[in-house]
mmCIF file of C-alpha atoms in Angstrom:
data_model
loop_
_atom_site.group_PDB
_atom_site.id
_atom_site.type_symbol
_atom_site.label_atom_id
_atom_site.label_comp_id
_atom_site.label_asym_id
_atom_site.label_seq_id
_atom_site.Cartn_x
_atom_site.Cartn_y
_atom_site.Cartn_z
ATOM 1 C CA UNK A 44 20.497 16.097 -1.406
ATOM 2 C CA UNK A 45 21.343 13.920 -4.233
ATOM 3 C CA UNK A 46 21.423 16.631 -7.381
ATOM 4 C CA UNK A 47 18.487 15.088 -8.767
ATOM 5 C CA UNK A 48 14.723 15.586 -8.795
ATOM 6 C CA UNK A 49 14.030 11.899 -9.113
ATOM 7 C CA UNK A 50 14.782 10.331 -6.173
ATOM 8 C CA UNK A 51 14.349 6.094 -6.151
ATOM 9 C CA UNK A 52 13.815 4.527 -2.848
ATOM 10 C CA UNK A 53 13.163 1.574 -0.713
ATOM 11 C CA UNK A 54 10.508 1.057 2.034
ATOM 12 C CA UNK A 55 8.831 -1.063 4.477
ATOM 13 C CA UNK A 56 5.851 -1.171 6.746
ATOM 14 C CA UNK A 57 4.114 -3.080 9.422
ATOM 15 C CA UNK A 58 0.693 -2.543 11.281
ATOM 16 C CA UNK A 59 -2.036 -4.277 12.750
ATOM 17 C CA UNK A 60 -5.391 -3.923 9.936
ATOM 18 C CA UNK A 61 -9.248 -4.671 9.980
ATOM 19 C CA UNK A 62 -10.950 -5.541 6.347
ATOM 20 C CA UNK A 63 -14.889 -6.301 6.125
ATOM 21 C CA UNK A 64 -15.945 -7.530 3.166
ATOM 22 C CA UNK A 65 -19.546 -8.120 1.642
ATOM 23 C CA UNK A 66 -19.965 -10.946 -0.733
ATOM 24 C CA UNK A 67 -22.920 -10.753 -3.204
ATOM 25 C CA UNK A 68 -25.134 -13.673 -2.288
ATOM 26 C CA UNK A 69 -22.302 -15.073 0.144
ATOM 27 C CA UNK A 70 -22.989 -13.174 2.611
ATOM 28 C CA UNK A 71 -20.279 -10.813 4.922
ATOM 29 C CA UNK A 72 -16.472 -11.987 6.298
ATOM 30 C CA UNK A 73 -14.408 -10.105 8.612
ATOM 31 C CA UNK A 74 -10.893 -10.052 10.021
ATOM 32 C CA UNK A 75 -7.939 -8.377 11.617
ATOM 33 C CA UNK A 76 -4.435 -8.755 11.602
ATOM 34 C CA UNK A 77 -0.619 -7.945 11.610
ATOM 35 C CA UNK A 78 0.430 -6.848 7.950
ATOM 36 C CA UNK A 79 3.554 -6.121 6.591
ATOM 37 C CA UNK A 80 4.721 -4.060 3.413
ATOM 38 C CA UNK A 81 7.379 -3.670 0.972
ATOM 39 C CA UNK A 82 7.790 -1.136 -0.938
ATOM 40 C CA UNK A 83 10.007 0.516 -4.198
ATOM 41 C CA UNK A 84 9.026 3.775 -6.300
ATOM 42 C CA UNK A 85 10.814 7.158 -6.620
ATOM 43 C CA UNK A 86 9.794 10.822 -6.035
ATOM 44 C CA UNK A 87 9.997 13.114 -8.450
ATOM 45 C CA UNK A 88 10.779 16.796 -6.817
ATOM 46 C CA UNK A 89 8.483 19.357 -8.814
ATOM 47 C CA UNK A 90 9.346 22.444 -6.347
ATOM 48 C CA UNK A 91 12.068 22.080 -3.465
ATOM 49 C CA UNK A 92 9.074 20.950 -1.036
ATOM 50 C CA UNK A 93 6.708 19.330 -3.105
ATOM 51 C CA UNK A 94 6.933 15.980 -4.565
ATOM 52 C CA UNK A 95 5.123 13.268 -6.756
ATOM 53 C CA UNK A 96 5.636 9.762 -5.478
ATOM 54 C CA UNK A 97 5.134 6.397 -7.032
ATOM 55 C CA UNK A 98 5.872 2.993 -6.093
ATOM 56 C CA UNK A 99 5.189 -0.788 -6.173
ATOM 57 C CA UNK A 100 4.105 -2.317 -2.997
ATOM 58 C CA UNK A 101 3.944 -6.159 -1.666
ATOM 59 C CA UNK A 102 1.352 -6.503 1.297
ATOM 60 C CA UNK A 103 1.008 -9.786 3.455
ATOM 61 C CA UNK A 104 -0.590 -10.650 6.608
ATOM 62 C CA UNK A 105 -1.041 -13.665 8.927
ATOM 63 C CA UNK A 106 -4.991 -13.310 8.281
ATOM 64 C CA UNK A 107 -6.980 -13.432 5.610
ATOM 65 C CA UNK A 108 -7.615 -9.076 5.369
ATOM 66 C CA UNK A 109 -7.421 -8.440 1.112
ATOM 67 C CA UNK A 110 -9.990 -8.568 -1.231
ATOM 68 C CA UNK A 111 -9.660 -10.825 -3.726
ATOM 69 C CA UNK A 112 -11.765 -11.005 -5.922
ATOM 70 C CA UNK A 113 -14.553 -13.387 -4.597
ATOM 71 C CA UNK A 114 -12.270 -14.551 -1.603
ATOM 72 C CA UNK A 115 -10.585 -12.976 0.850
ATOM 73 C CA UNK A 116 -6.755 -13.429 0.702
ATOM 74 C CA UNK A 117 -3.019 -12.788 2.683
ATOM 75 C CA UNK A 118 -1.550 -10.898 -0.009
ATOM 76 C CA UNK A 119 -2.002 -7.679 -2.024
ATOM 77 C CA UNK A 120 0.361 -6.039 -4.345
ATOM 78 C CA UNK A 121 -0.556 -2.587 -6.510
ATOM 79 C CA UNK A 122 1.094 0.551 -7.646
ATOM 80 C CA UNK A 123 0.427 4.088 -5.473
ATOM 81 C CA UNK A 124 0.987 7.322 -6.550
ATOM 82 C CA UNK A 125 0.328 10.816 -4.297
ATOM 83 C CA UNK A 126 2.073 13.560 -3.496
ATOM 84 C CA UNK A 127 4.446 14.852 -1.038
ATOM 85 C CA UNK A 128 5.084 18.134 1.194
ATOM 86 C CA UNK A 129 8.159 18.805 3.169
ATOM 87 C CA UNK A 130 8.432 21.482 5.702
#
């Protein structure tokens, strides 16, 4: 406990992930691969158990998994925002 209902932190991920993508008039494209994420945001504590998060993340992978745009790419990045319960 650190006093405070906003609470900044640091994270990271890793997985293995799938994308499909359909192109109009290029047709379909499909891959899967090992992805890693970074990650920095803060929760904001509305009740002693329930929290708002938000944070920045940084996705890559060794294949060719994000949409972008007409393309599919090794990188993503994007703001999240949910919410949190803690039993």
């Amino acid at each position: 406990d650190i006093g405070s209902p906003l609470v900044p932190f640091v994270g990271a991920a890793a997985g293995v992930q799938y994308s499909k993508i359909d192109i109009d008039g290029l047709g379909s494209d499909s891959e899967t691969g090992l992805m890693g994420e970074a990650q920095l945001g803060a929760k904001a504590f509305i009740a002693n158990n329930i929290a708002i998060t938000m944070y920045g993340f940084f996705e890559f992978s060794n294949a060719e998994i994000y949409s972008n745009k007409r393309e599919l790419g090794k990188t993503d990045f994007g703001l999240r925002v949910g919410m949190n319960s803690y039993f």
